XYZ file of C-alpha atoms in Angstrom:
686
model
C 31.519 -65.457 19.774
C 34.252 -64.227 17.454
C 33.048 -60.845 15.969
C 34.210 -61.730 12.461
C 32.426 -65.060 12.586
C 29.282 -63.343 13.972
C 29.061 -60.856 11.085
C 29.703 -63.632 8.543
C 26.852 -65.539 10.130
C 24.578 -62.463 9.856
C 25.355 -62.327 6.166
C 24.911 -66.071 5.672
C 21.526 -66.016 7.402
C 20.361 -63.041 5.203
C 19.826 -60.824 8.267
C 21.263 -57.814 6.423
C 18.910 -58.369 3.496
C 15.978 -58.841 5.866
C 16.809 -55.546 7.601
C 16.984 -53.632 4.320
C 13.829 -55.288 3.006
C 11.882 -54.613 6.199
C 13.022 -50.964 6.277
C 12.021 -50.464 2.639
C 8.588 -52.042 3.131
C 8.018 -50.090 6.366
C 8.991 -46.821 4.722
C 6.663 -47.571 1.815
C 3.788 -48.208 4.231
C 4.414 -44.900 6.008
C 4.477 -43.009 2.703
C 1.234 -44.584 1.524
C -0.468 -43.867 4.857
C 0.698 -40.248 4.889
C -0.369 -39.692 1.275
C -3.788 -41.297 1.624
C -4.671 -39.952 5.070
C -6.055 -36.627 3.728
C -8.007 -38.419 1.013
C -9.746 -40.814 3.437
C -9.733 -38.345 6.351
C -7.508 -40.659 8.439
C -6.563 -38.836 11.660
C -2.896 -38.007 12.156
C -2.708 -40.162 15.300
C -3.473 -43.246 13.179
C -0.484 -42.529 10.930
C 1.699 -42.095 14.004
C 0.420 -45.434 15.379
C 1.448 -47.180 12.139
C 4.959 -45.735 12.491
C 5.233 -46.919 16.104
C 4.070 -50.456 15.189
C 6.538 -50.677 12.304
C 9.413 -49.490 14.488
C 8.485 -52.008 17.157
C 8.423 -54.791 14.543
C 11.943 -54.120 13.243
C 13.921 -56.009 15.940
C 11.342 -58.814 15.798
C 11.927 -59.162 12.026
C 15.698 -59.357 12.566
C 15.245 -61.990 15.252
C 13.103 -64.090 12.912
C 15.691 -63.769 10.116
C 18.414 -64.998 12.502
C 16.478 -67.838 14.054
C 14.545 -69.197 11.075
C 15.213 -70.188 7.516
C 12.748 -70.175 4.652
C 12.590 -73.682 3.126
C 10.219 -75.343 0.652
C 8.400 -76.683 3.716
C 8.042 -73.151 5.169
C 9.797 -71.443 8.095
C 12.054 -73.869 9.946
C 14.389 -73.222 12.870
C 17.935 -72.806 11.561
C 19.268 -75.535 13.861
C 16.814 -78.048 12.342
C 17.844 -77.465 8.695
C 20.298 -79.962 7.183
C 23.117 -77.866 5.638
C 22.994 -79.828 2.360
C 19.281 -78.868 1.974
C 19.715 -75.168 2.848
C 18.473 -72.706 0.208
C 19.739 -69.536 1.960
C 21.628 -68.391 -1.154
C 18.493 -68.699 -3.304
C 16.445 -67.000 -0.584
C 18.954 -64.145 -0.534
C 18.563 -63.655 -4.292
C 14.778 -63.580 -3.864
C 15.147 -60.983 -1.129
C 17.289 -58.886 -3.497
C 14.467 -58.941 -6.054
C 11.925 -58.056 -3.344
C 14.046 -55.098 -2.193
C 14.446 -53.834 -5.777
C 10.701 -54.161 -6.343
C 9.854 -52.337 -3.121
C 12.259 -49.511 -3.966
C 10.717 -49.166 -7.439
C 7.267 -49.055 -5.871
C 8.505 -46.448 -3.388
C 9.687 -44.201 -6.229
C 6.258 -44.567 -7.854
C 4.515 -43.582 -4.614
C 6.797 -40.559 -4.242
C 5.998 -39.404 -7.769
C 2.270 -39.888 -7.220
C 2.433 -37.957 -3.968
C 4.424 -35.182 -5.604
C 2.351 -34.717 -8.724
C -1.113 -35.982 -7.800
C -1.978 -35.615 -4.142
C -0.069 -32.377 -3.581
C -1.231 -31.044 -6.921
C -4.864 -31.087 -5.862
C -4.342 -28.731 -2.998
C -0.735 -27.654 -3.212
C 0.695 -25.088 -0.868
C -0.838 -21.744 -1.796
C 1.548 -19.307 -3.494
C 3.789 -17.708 -0.904
C 2.653 -20.054 1.850
C 4.895 -22.243 3.936
C 4.016 -25.412 5.820
C 3.748 -23.518 9.114
C 1.564 -20.662 7.884
C -1.875 -20.219 9.436
C -4.937 -17.993 9.171
C -7.321 -17.788 12.137
C -10.748 -17.132 10.618
C -13.465 -15.269 12.581
C -15.147 -17.588 15.054
C -18.859 -18.262 14.767
C -20.823 -16.671 17.593
C -23.389 -19.108 19.025
C -24.340 -16.810 21.894
C -27.956 -15.672 21.993
C -27.438 -12.530 24.095
C -26.319 -9.604 21.939
C -24.168 -8.136 24.702
C -21.994 -11.260 24.699
C -21.515 -11.409 20.931
C -18.163 -9.594 21.113
C -16.660 -12.626 22.891
C -16.269 -14.597 19.658
C -14.258 -11.868 17.929
C -12.332 -11.126 21.100
C -11.196 -14.690 21.701
C -10.306 -15.151 18.030
C -8.218 -11.972 18.176
C -6.477 -13.131 21.369
C -5.590 -16.510 19.831
C -4.316 -14.819 16.683
C -2.237 -12.402 18.773
C -0.713 -15.252 20.795
C 0.199 -17.167 17.627
C 1.730 -14.034 16.098
C 4.379 -14.082 18.838
C 5.841 -17.402 17.613
C 8.769 -16.885 15.226
C 8.499 -20.337 13.659
C 4.989 -19.608 12.355
C 3.678 -17.301 9.673
C 0.385 -15.860 10.943
C -2.003 -13.904 8.721
C -3.123 -10.660 10.351
C -6.569 -9.849 11.674
C -7.677 -7.359 9.016
C -7.273 -9.895 6.212
C -9.095 -12.744 7.963
C -12.007 -10.568 9.127
C -13.127 -10.273 5.503
C -14.464 -13.847 5.838
C -16.590 -13.126 8.898
C -19.977 -13.193 7.156
C -19.159 -16.097 4.840
C -20.793 -19.249 6.178
C -19.993 -21.677 3.334
C -16.236 -21.213 3.226
C -14.048 -22.696 0.502
C -10.928 -23.213 2.586
C -8.661 -23.997 -0.350
C -9.577 -20.716 -2.028
C -9.192 -18.821 1.245
C -5.804 -20.423 1.858
C -4.608 -19.478 -1.613
C -5.932 -15.928 -1.281
C -4.270 -15.408 2.106
C -1.091 -17.345 1.392
C -1.814 -19.724 4.284
C -1.338 -23.503 4.263
C -3.502 -24.001 7.367
C -6.814 -22.583 8.566
C -8.166 -22.424 12.116
C -11.956 -22.256 12.452
C -14.047 -22.222 15.590
C -17.212 -21.302 17.424
C -17.911 -19.684 20.789
C -20.946 -20.096 22.999
C -21.279 -18.166 26.245
C -24.039 -18.704 28.762
C -23.680 -16.799 31.999
C -20.309 -17.684 33.479
C -19.807 -20.704 31.192
C -17.934 -20.664 27.917
C -17.670 -23.389 25.273
C -15.046 -23.015 22.575
C -14.765 -25.484 19.696
C -11.843 -25.226 17.277
C -10.529 -27.223 14.342
C -7.262 -26.890 12.451
C -7.563 -27.710 8.757
C -4.934 -28.200 6.075
C -6.115 -25.734 3.412
C -4.337 -27.722 0.701
C -6.407 -30.880 1.212
C -9.300 -29.929 3.531
C -7.839 -32.513 5.932
C -8.642 -32.025 9.624
C -5.259 -31.863 11.320
C -6.499 -31.327 14.860
C -9.700 -30.448 16.710
C -10.663 -29.779 20.306
C -13.529 -28.496 22.445
C -13.069 -26.542 25.667
C -15.666 -26.055 28.402
C -14.562 -23.395 30.865
C -15.771 -20.712 33.177
C -15.032 -17.219 31.881
C -12.366 -16.841 34.585
C -10.663 -20.094 33.581
C -10.805 -19.071 29.914
C -8.300 -16.274 30.523
C -5.446 -18.717 29.876
C -7.146 -20.391 26.935
C -5.420 -18.470 24.149
C -2.021 -19.577 25.465
C -3.069 -23.230 25.644
C -4.456 -23.089 22.128
C -1.369 -21.368 20.742
C 0.843 -24.166 22.103
C -1.501 -26.904 20.821
C -1.589 -25.358 17.347
C 2.174 -24.847 17.296
C 2.623 -28.524 18.193
C 0.200 -29.619 15.460
C 2.138 -27.548 12.901
C 5.488 -28.841 14.246
C 6.562 -25.306 15.147
C 9.280 -24.772 17.723
C 8.693 -22.430 20.663
C 11.640 -20.863 22.438
C 11.478 -20.703 26.250
C 10.794 -16.958 25.988
C 7.941 -17.502 23.516
C 6.473 -20.226 25.709
C 6.504 -17.867 28.693
C 4.924 -15.059 26.654
C 2.048 -17.099 25.206
C 1.312 -18.704 28.582
C 1.100 -15.328 30.303
C -2.352 -14.617 31.737
C -3.443 -11.078 30.769
C -5.554 -10.505 33.888
C -7.134 -12.430 36.751
C -10.338 -10.391 36.581
C -12.969 -11.848 34.230
C -15.040 -8.641 34.201
C -11.988 -6.564 33.306
C -11.232 -9.015 30.490
C -14.791 -8.708 29.136
C -14.489 -4.900 29.096
C -11.112 -5.221 27.388
C -12.586 -7.402 24.623
C -15.378 -4.885 24.019
C -12.897 -1.999 23.901
C -10.718 -3.896 21.446
C -13.594 -4.133 18.968
C -14.015 -0.354 18.933
C -10.266 0.260 18.742
C -9.953 -2.053 15.730
C -12.830 -0.480 13.804
C -11.496 0.021 10.250
C -12.919 3.533 9.871
C -10.607 5.231 12.443
C -13.571 7.278 13.681
C -13.119 9.526 16.699
C -16.326 8.236 18.300
C -15.058 4.634 18.130
C -11.719 5.559 19.641
C -13.383 7.437 22.482
C -15.676 4.498 23.261
C -12.613 2.239 23.343
C -10.915 4.761 25.628
C -13.808 4.629 28.112
C -13.992 0.823 28.137
C -10.243 0.374 28.602
C -10.368 2.784 31.530
C -13.160 0.737 33.127
C -11.138 -2.454 32.667
C -8.107 -0.838 34.303
C -10.257 0.410 37.182
C -11.178 -3.231 37.891
C -7.572 -4.434 37.523
C -4.914 -1.696 37.742
C -2.232 -4.326 36.982
C -3.809 -5.185 33.590
C -0.730 -4.272 31.517
C -2.242 -5.178 28.148
C -5.207 -2.849 28.780
C -2.800 -0.017 29.690
C -0.899 -0.618 26.439
C -4.032 -0.730 24.283
C -5.385 2.396 25.977
C -2.148 4.232 25.177
C -2.323 3.032 21.552
C -5.926 4.240 21.265
C -5.000 7.657 22.635
C -2.075 7.869 20.231
C -4.544 7.292 17.380
C -6.822 10.044 18.700
C -3.836 12.417 18.766
C -2.610 11.360 15.318
C -5.873 11.233 13.396
C -8.136 13.696 15.168
C -6.988 15.838 18.100
C -3.246 16.673 18.223
C -3.530 18.143 21.725
C -0.911 18.170 24.521
C -3.377 16.484 26.884
C -3.602 13.368 24.693
C 0.166 13.328 24.222
C 0.870 13.170 27.953
C -1.729 10.424 28.430
C -0.115 8.295 25.702
C 3.277 8.453 27.417
C 1.849 7.730 30.863
C -0.069 4.675 29.623
C 2.859 3.217 27.688
C 5.245 3.654 30.606
C 2.802 2.076 33.058
C 2.316 -0.935 30.766
C 6.084 -1.401 30.516
C 6.504 -1.039 34.264
C 4.000 -3.851 34.758
C 5.340 -6.076 31.937
C 8.710 -5.021 30.458
C 8.525 -7.684 27.712
C 5.014 -6.832 26.523
C 5.233 -6.227 22.780
C 2.050 -4.139 22.731
C 3.563 -1.782 25.323
C 6.619 -1.226 23.134
C 4.265 -0.469 20.216
C 2.503 2.139 22.367
C 5.781 3.794 23.350
C 6.952 3.651 19.739
C 3.758 5.418 18.655
C 4.329 8.060 21.321
C 7.755 8.884 19.894
C 6.586 8.552 16.273
C 3.196 10.252 16.227
C 3.456 12.782 19.036
C 7.194 13.598 19.130
C 8.265 12.738 15.574
C 11.389 11.347 17.208
C 12.157 8.530 14.802
C 15.469 7.615 16.419
C 13.659 6.727 19.643
C 10.580 5.232 17.967
C 12.477 2.705 15.839
C 14.162 0.790 18.717
C 10.801 0.425 20.474
C 9.140 -0.874 17.323
C 12.093 -3.187 16.633
C 11.629 -4.652 20.118
C 7.911 -5.055 19.434
C 8.709 -6.796 16.149
C 11.056 -9.222 17.924
C 8.340 -10.019 20.468
C 5.560 -10.216 17.834
C 7.266 -11.160 14.542
C 3.966 -11.718 12.722
C 2.445 -8.332 13.570
C 1.903 -6.679 10.179
C 1.066 -3.365 11.795
C 4.511 -3.126 13.378
C 6.123 -3.760 9.979
C 3.917 -1.025 8.485
C 4.837 1.438 11.236
C 8.546 0.827 10.710
C 7.984 1.262 6.962
C 6.198 4.562 7.587
C 9.103 5.865 9.657
C 11.663 4.795 7.077
C 9.575 6.572 4.446
C 9.607 9.779 6.499
C 13.372 9.363 6.814
C 13.590 9.306 3.026
C 14.521 5.606 2.882
C 12.009 4.943 0.125
C 13.341 1.592 -1.101
C 13.448 0.104 2.395
C 9.967 1.476 3.087
C 8.596 -0.280 0.002
C 10.234 -3.574 1.042
C 8.759 -3.314 4.543
C 5.280 -2.509 3.231
C 5.517 -5.524 0.934
C 6.565 -7.652 3.943
C 3.489 -6.351 5.783
C 1.466 -7.305 2.718
C 2.513 -10.964 2.992
C 1.225 -11.029 6.590
C -1.891 -8.989 5.830
C -2.626 -9.563 2.118
C -6.269 -8.432 2.226
C -5.668 -5.217 4.196
C -6.451 -2.194 2.016
C -4.465 0.076 4.346
C -1.227 -1.699 3.439
C -1.968 -1.304 -0.275
C -3.002 2.321 0.295
C 0.382 3.019 1.859
C 2.085 1.447 -1.139
C -0.012 3.684 -3.416
C 0.953 6.760 -1.374
C 4.615 5.766 -1.529
C 4.659 5.277 -5.298
C 2.664 8.504 -5.686
C 5.225 10.354 -3.565
C 7.935 8.936 -5.857
C 5.872 10.014 -8.912
C 5.929 6.428 -10.165
C 2.468 6.740 -11.689
C 2.369 3.342 -13.487
C 3.178 1.484 -10.241
C 0.658 3.593 -8.319
C -1.992 2.887 -10.970
C -1.391 -0.898 -10.799
C -1.764 -0.895 -7.027
C -4.868 1.263 -7.185
C -6.518 -1.455 -9.265
C -5.658 -3.967 -6.553
C -7.093 -1.551 -4.019
C -10.350 -1.419 -5.987
C -10.648 -5.205 -5.681
C -10.030 -5.111 -1.921
C -12.386 -2.173 -1.308
C -14.947 -2.236 -4.129
C -17.436 -0.068 -2.218
C -14.993 2.521 -0.889
C -15.737 5.976 -2.237
C -12.366 7.251 -1.023
C -10.531 4.510 -2.945
C -12.401 5.321 -6.162
C -11.550 9.010 -5.854
C -7.935 8.249 -4.960
C -7.620 6.087 -8.079
C -8.975 8.924 -10.201
C -6.456 11.394 -8.740
C -3.621 9.010 -9.648
C -4.930 9.066 -13.215
C -5.084 12.890 -13.124
C -1.462 13.147 -11.994
C -0.369 10.547 -14.549
C -2.280 11.783 -17.595
C -3.053 15.426 -16.814
C -6.765 14.917 -17.498
C -9.867 15.225 -15.322
C -11.844 12.654 -17.327
C -11.310 9.798 -14.869
C -12.213 12.079 -11.956
C -15.431 13.217 -13.626
C -16.439 9.687 -14.604
C -15.763 8.399 -11.093
C -17.609 11.207 -9.328
C -20.591 11.029 -11.691
C -20.996 7.313 -10.924
C -21.274 7.834 -7.150
C -24.951 7.714 -6.075
C -26.612 10.834 -4.724
C -26.454 11.097 -0.965
C -23.172 9.186 -0.699
C -20.657 11.735 0.559
C -18.608 10.568 3.592
C -16.925 13.578 5.226
C -17.802 15.563 2.112
C -15.094 13.907 -0.003
C -17.415 13.592 -3.011
C -18.485 17.234 -2.832
C -14.911 18.500 -2.525
C -13.866 16.163 -5.344
C -16.499 17.678 -7.632
C -15.581 21.184 -6.494
C -11.909 20.462 -7.228
C -12.606 19.128 -10.737
C -14.726 22.145 -11.641
C -12.055 24.493 -10.285
C -9.403 22.747 -12.403
C -11.667 23.158 -15.449
C -12.436 26.799 -14.495
C -16.164 26.044 -14.418
C -16.878 28.231 -11.400
C -20.666 28.114 -11.720
C -20.616 24.306 -11.499
C -18.202 24.492 -8.557
C -20.600 26.783 -6.689
C -23.535 24.506 -7.453
C -21.631 21.464 -6.166
C -21.166 23.187 -2.804
C -24.748 24.427 -2.651
C -26.127 20.916 -3.175
C -24.339 19.633 -0.082
C -26.030 20.015 3.321
C -22.604 19.911 4.990
C -20.940 23.061 6.269
C -17.497 21.489 6.712
C -15.537 19.076 4.537
C -12.441 16.905 4.592
C -10.055 18.714 2.251
C -7.152 20.483 3.956
C -4.813 18.511 6.212
C -5.200 18.354 10.021
C -8.561 20.129 10.204
C -11.954 20.262 8.532
C -12.474 22.843 5.791
C -15.459 25.222 6.071
C -17.741 25.574 3.066
C -17.149 29.332 3.100
C -13.426 28.790 2.536
C -14.158 26.838 -0.652
C -16.706 29.453 -1.729
C -14.068 32.121 -1.118
C -11.720 30.232 -3.454
C -14.366 30.285 -6.202
C -14.841 34.040 -5.807
C -11.080 34.633 -5.786
C -10.531 32.520 -8.915
C -13.257 34.334 -10.857
C -11.969 37.762 -9.765
C -14.698 38.689 -7.265
C -12.365 40.026 -4.572
C -15.155 41.518 -2.420
C -17.025 38.226 -2.031
C -13.759 36.348 -1.601
C -12.775 38.684 1.229
C -16.144 38.211 2.947
C -15.925 34.423 2.870
C -12.316 34.235 3.986
C -12.877 36.685 6.832
C -15.840 34.576 7.960
C -13.541 31.592 8.610
C -10.359 33.367 9.733
C -11.162 33.073 13.444
C -11.719 29.311 13.023
C -8.327 28.838 11.335
C -6.583 30.947 13.972
C -8.281 29.011 16.775
C -7.079 25.740 15.252
C -3.480 26.969 15.451
C -3.955 28.232 19.007
C -5.428 24.877 20.017
C -2.480 22.925 18.585
C 0.477 25.283 18.024
C 2.864 22.454 17.071
C 0.650 21.131 14.246
C 2.544 22.221 11.130
C -0.412 21.640 8.802
C -2.579 24.076 10.754
C 0.025 26.822 10.383
C 0.232 26.026 6.656
C -3.550 26.256 6.266
C -3.635 29.573 8.124
C -0.773 30.918 6.026
C -2.635 30.032 2.840
C -5.767 31.762 4.135
C -3.742 34.897 4.968
C -2.299 34.901 1.442
C -5.818 34.714 -0.029
C -6.745 37.658 2.214
C -3.742 39.652 0.986
C -2.041 39.610 4.401
C 1.324 38.813 2.858
C 3.700 39.106 5.806
C 1.483 37.033 8.086
C 1.054 34.457 5.324
C 4.810 34.012 4.899
C 5.297 33.876 8.669
C 2.821 31.001 9.028
C 4.141 29.186 5.964
C 7.706 29.373 7.234
C 6.573 28.241 10.684
C 5.001 25.144 9.087
C 8.306 24.356 7.350
C 10.190 24.830 10.638
C 7.862 22.429 12.434
C 8.133 19.769 9.701
C 11.427 20.235 7.873
C 12.169 17.904 4.977
C 15.327 16.733 6.753
C 13.158 15.260 9.513
C 10.075 14.302 7.504
C 10.568 13.315 3.873
C 6.841 12.631 3.455
C 5.054 15.653 4.951
C 8.020 18.036 4.959
C 7.858 18.604 1.186
C 4.119 19.346 1.474
C 4.856 22.150 3.945
C 7.196 23.616 1.335
C 4.415 23.185 -1.241
C 2.260 25.453 0.931
C 5.096 27.963 1.212
C 5.692 27.940 -2.559
C 1.974 28.563 -3.096
C 1.950 31.375 -0.525
C 4.864 33.031 -2.347
C 3.034 32.594 -5.658
C -0.194 34.125 -4.295
C 1.898 37.003 -2.898
C 3.302 37.450 -6.441
C 6.808 36.749 -5.202
C 7.912 34.708 -8.208
C 11.602 35.017 -7.319
C 10.910 33.015 -4.170
C 8.188 30.731 -5.501
C 9.641 29.456 -8.785
C 13.062 28.236 -7.523
C 11.213 26.376 -4.771
C 8.809 24.906 -7.335
C 11.689 23.762 -9.546
C 13.149 21.811 -6.649
C 9.828 20.434 -5.394
C 8.873 19.210 -8.856
C 11.751 16.724 -8.514
C 11.303 16.023 -4.792
C 9.560 12.854 -3.551
C 6.586 13.591 -1.328
C 5.471 16.908 -2.846
C 2.279 15.395 -4.290
C -1.227 15.338 -2.818
C -4.833 15.343 -4.018
C -5.367 19.055 -3.247
C -4.550 22.373 -4.885
C -1.191 22.810 -3.113
C 0.113 19.595 -4.737
C 3.069 20.024 -7.072
C 3.118 17.805 -10.126
C 3.286 18.729 -13.783
C -0.505 18.348 -14.083
C -1.141 20.481 -10.976
C 1.097 23.339 -12.105
C -0.242 23.292 -15.645
C -3.970 23.209 -14.801
C -4.751 24.539 -11.321
C -6.027 28.091 -10.886
C -3.968 28.809 -7.755
C -0.761 29.138 -9.796
C -2.119 31.855 -12.086
C -0.129 34.721 -10.438
C 3.155 33.186 -11.685
C 1.844 31.347 -14.741
C 3.102 33.845 -17.317
C 6.581 34.114 -15.833
C 9.065 32.766 -18.432
C 10.794 30.716 -15.746
C 7.500 29.008 -14.885
C 6.832 28.231 -18.558
C 10.362 26.899 -19.008
C 9.981 24.697 -15.916
C 6.788 23.144 -17.313
C 8.344 22.625 -20.746
C 11.364 20.864 -19.242
C 9.092 18.749 -17.065
C 7.039 17.709 -20.097
C 10.217 16.772 -22.001
C 11.388 14.653 -19.062
C 7.989 12.927 -18.894
C 8.063 12.233 -22.632
C 11.477 10.580 -22.313
């Protein structure tokens, strides 16, 4: 057939119009089905089936338009229609009206979908279509010793999903807040977490059998996107998190690279008993209180898991991370340091592309070596392998803060906050950063957010009050906060030392003594890097009120303890600073300066913009207590304008601290000190 004649025939027979009309009607059907499926809980496969049927019908519709003609008598084969009686032109005009009507209806459906259906459960603020929160799984296991399986499997699934770049995955700390909530409002949770999708599930273990039931829900509409149940042996379940991660990624239309596919499919261990020990250890490691006893229990359980499977790379990495935390938070000893390095290197030897192993090595360089140039590449690798890991973003932010890159640190902490919006630690770090920058209004705003996230935290309440003290130069908020804390609530002695500190600021030494006497504790959390003996605080009271004999007795009683702390960890700058301050209170001036200068050498500001200034705060205070104003005041003038030189203790340097705290009395009447305060007050007023 001549091509020109063929296309003219297509036009004459209204095939073009039929194609356009069919496509418009089919598209309208798909839009209606997609819009109404959440309302009537129509499964997604049914919508897909409609699309397939409509696509299959398209060539059939064209064939009908070619072969048949619509006449007053109905559909008649084209060959049987007498040309003089053909109404194709009129039929074409009718088809034009049909197409226009369908298109108008399509616009109406689009507007309804945009402003009605999506408005009821629109994407939560900050959420994207591929964002997901994995809520704590319900534990249906009767035996208490198996209860950890539910949290462990949920954490493993979350970790696997966090390795997929095309997803946004909310971190564990934020989702664990919903663990005890049985009647969950998923739309509210989605909005709160910034997640468009929610994964819920339950775990039942009986002996060697495991049943896992999961359902993926669109948080905007409460529509069930996907659901599945898995019956496995515990051994077979070791690959389950990878299977689930791929299924969920498919349901959310996320793309996995070949590398991501290989990573999420990787089986952590072939030993079911080692895996069970690993899950138990993980619960202790992730305890929010960072207690030494929890870390040491995790340490023991990880070691048992590794004994059962020496090739368990993930357990080696987590063990190294746990030991890094012990070193950083509790025991900065060389023995822990060497164990951290050995564990991280072994994990990387076993699995070079294991993100958790790069985190462990990054922590080794960051926390034990303070070698930021080597820590950052490891953490950057970990971030590439686990792009949704909020902790990695926070660690990089912390390093950039110590490097004095304050703006970048704030941006990174805020990025961590989008992945972990309910984590008080992220907000706490933002508070610390704004406090270090002396941006009191910003710190105060974030403290209020912190109160919402941690309404029962005594430490948060006290921290908020100290921000108010630094901002307003008044102890009223501190007193009100401390008075409202019930008797007997005093974790690590922070309430007692808070009361002691307020009374010392107000020069009410009798009340300060009574606050210490009421506490049954003999040691408190006050000075950095070590606990503070009660006798040290009592010595401060005696010194401030001019009772040098009693002050000397108390300080001498704790001197051996302070010296032993330095001997135990000679590279811990804070311990040298604490000892130097004690020596200055004892009148041992040369030794005090030696220790203070050693602290500054160990943590110079050039290498640590966060803690380095605090070491100089100690040194400035030591000079002041030694009555060496020529050395103290120039240092104070600089530190008063230096980010990082602020803390909630008496060596802190802010306008309020210098104006009110007793420790600065030896230089208070120096004209240079008075001028410095006056200039600071003028700057604050502006």
